[in-house]
Coordinates of N, CA and C in Angstrom, one line a residue:
X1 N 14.3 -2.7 -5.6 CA 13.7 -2.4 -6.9 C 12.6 -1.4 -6.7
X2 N 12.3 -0.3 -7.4 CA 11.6 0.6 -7.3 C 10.3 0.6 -8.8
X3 N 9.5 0.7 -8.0 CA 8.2 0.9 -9.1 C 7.5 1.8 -8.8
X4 N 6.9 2.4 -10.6 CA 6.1 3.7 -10.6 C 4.7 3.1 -10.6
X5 N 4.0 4.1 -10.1 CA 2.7 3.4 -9.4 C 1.5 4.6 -11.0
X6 N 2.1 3.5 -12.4 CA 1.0 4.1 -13.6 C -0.6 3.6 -13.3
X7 N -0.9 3.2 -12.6 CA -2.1 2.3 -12.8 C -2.8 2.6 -12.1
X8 N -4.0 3.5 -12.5 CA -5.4 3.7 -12.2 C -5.7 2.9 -11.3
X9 N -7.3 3.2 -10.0 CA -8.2 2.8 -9.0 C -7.7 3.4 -8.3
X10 N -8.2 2.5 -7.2 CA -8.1 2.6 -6.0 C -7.3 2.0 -4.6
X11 N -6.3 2.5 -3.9 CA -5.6 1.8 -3.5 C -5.4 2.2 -1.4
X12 N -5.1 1.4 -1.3 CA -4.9 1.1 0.5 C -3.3 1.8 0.8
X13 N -2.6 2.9 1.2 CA -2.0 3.4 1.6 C -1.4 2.6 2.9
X14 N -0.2 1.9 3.0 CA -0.4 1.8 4.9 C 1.0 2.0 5.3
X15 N 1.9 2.9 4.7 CA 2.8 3.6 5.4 C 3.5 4.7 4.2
X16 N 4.0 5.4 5.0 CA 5.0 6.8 3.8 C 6.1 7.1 4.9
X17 N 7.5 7.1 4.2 CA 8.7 6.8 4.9 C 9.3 7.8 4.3
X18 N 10.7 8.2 5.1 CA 11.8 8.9 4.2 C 12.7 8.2 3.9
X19 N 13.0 7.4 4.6 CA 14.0 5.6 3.7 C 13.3 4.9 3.0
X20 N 13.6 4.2 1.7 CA 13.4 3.1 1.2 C 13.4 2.4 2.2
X21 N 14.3 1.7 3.0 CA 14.5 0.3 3.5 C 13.1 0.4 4.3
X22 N 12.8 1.3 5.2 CA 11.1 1.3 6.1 C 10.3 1.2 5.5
X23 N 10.3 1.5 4.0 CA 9.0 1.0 3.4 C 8.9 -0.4 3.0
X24 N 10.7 -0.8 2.5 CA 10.7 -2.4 2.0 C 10.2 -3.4 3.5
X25 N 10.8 -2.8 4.7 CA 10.4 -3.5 5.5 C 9.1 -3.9 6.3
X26 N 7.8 -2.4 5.6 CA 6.6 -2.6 6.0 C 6.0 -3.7 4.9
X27 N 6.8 -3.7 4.1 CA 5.9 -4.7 2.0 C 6.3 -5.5 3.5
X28 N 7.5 -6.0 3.7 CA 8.0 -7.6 3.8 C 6.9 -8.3 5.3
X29 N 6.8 -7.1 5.7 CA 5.6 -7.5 7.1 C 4.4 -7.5 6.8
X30 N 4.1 -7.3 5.6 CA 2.7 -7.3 5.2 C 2.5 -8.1 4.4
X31 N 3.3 -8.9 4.2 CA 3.3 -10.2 3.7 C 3.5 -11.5 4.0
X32 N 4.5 -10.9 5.3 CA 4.4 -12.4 6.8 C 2.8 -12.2 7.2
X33 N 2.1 -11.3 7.9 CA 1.5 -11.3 9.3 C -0.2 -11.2 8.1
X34 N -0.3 -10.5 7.2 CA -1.3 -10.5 6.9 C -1.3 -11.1 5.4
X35 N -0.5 -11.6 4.7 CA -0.4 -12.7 3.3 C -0.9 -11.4 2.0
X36 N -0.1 -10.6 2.1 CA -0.6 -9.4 1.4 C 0.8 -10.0 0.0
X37 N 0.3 -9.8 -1.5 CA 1.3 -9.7 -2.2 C 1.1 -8.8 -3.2
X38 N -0.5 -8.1 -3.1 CA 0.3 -7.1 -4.1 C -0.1 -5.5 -3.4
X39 N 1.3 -5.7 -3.0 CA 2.1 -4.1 -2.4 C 3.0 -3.7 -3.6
X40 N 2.8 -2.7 -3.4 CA 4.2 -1.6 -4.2 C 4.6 -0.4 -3.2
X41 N 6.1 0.1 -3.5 CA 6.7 0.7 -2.8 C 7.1 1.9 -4.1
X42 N 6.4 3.3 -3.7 CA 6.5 3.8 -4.9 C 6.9 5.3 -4.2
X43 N 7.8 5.8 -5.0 CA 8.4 7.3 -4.5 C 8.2 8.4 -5.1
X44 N 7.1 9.0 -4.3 CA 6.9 10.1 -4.3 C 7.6 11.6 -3.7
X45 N 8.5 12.0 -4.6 CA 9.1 12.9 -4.2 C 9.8 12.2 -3.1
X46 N 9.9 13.0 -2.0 CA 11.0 13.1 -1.2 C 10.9 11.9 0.0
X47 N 9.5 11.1 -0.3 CA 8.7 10.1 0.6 C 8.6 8.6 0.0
X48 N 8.9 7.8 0.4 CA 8.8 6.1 -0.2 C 7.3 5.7 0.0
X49 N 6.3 5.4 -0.8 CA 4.9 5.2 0.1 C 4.5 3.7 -0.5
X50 N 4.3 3.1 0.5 CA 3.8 1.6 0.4 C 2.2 1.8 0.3
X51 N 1.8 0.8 -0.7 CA 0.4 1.0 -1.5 C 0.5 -0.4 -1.5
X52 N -1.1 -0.8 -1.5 CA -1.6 -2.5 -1.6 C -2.7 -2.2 -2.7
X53 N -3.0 -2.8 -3.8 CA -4.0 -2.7 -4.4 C -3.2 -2.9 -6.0
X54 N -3.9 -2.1 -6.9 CA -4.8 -1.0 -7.0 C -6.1 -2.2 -6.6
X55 N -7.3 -1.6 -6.7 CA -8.9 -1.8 -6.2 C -9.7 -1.4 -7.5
X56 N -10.2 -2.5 -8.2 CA -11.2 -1.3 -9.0 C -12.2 -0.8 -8.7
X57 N -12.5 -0.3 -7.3 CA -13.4 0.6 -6.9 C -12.9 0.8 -5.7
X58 N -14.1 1.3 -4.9 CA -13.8 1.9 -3.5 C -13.9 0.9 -2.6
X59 N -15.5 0.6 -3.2 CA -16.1 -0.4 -1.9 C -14.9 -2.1 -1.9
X60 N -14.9 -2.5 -3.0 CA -13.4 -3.5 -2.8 C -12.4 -3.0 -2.0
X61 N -12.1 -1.8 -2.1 CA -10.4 -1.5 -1.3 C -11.2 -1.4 0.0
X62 N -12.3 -0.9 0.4 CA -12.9 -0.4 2.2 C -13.1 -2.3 2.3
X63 N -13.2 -3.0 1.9 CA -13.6 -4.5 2.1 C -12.2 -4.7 2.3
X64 N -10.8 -4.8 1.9 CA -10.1 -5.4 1.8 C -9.3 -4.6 3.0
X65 N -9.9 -2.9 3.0 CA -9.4 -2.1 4.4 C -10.0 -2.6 5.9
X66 N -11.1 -3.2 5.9 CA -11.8 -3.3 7.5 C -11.6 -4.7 7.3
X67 N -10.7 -5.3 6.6 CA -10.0 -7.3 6.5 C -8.9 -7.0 7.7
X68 N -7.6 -5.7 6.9 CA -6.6 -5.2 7.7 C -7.1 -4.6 9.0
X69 N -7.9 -4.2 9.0 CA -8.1 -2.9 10.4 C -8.0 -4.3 11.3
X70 N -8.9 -5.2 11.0 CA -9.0 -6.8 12.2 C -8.1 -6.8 12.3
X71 N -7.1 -6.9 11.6 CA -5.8 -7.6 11.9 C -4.6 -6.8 12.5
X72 N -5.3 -5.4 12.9 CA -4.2 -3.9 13.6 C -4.1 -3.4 12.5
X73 N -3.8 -3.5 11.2 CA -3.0 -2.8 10.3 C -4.1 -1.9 10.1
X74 N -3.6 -0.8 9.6 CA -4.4 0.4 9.7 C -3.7 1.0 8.4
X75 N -5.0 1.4 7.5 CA -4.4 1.6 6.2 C -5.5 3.0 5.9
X76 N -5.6 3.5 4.7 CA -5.9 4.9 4.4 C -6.4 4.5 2.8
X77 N -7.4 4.9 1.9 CA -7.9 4.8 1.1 C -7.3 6.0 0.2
X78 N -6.7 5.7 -1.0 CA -6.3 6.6 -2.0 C -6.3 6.2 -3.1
X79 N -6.2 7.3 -4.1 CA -6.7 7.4 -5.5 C -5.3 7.6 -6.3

């Protein structure tokens, strides 16, 4: 299933793929290892990019980014 990413803030980046399936398969690990459920897998041009949030600010998404960094996952702040 593919979804467009309309919705304003701020959001946690934590992979950009050129298959669908590598992105579905980072949502589905990011929902075993770290209990993450709201990811979206949204395509950008020629790239599939997995997004956790939206955040309605920054300092929420950097709180919910240095949660993941403990846990290895390593994510990127975007708008």
């Amino acid at each position: 299933q593919r979804q467009m990413c309309i919705e304003t803030g701020y959001w946690l980046q934590a992979g950009a793929f050129k298959e669908e399936k590598s992105a579905h398969d980072l949502t589905g690990s990011l929902a075993l290892t770290a209990g993450i459920s709201n990811v979206q897998v949204v395509k950008a041009g020629s790239v599939w990019r997995v997004r956790i949030g939206p955040f309605d600010n920054k300092l929420e998404a950097s709180e919910v980014q240095s949660q993941l960094d403990n846990q290895g996952i390593q994510t990127t702040v975007v708008r």
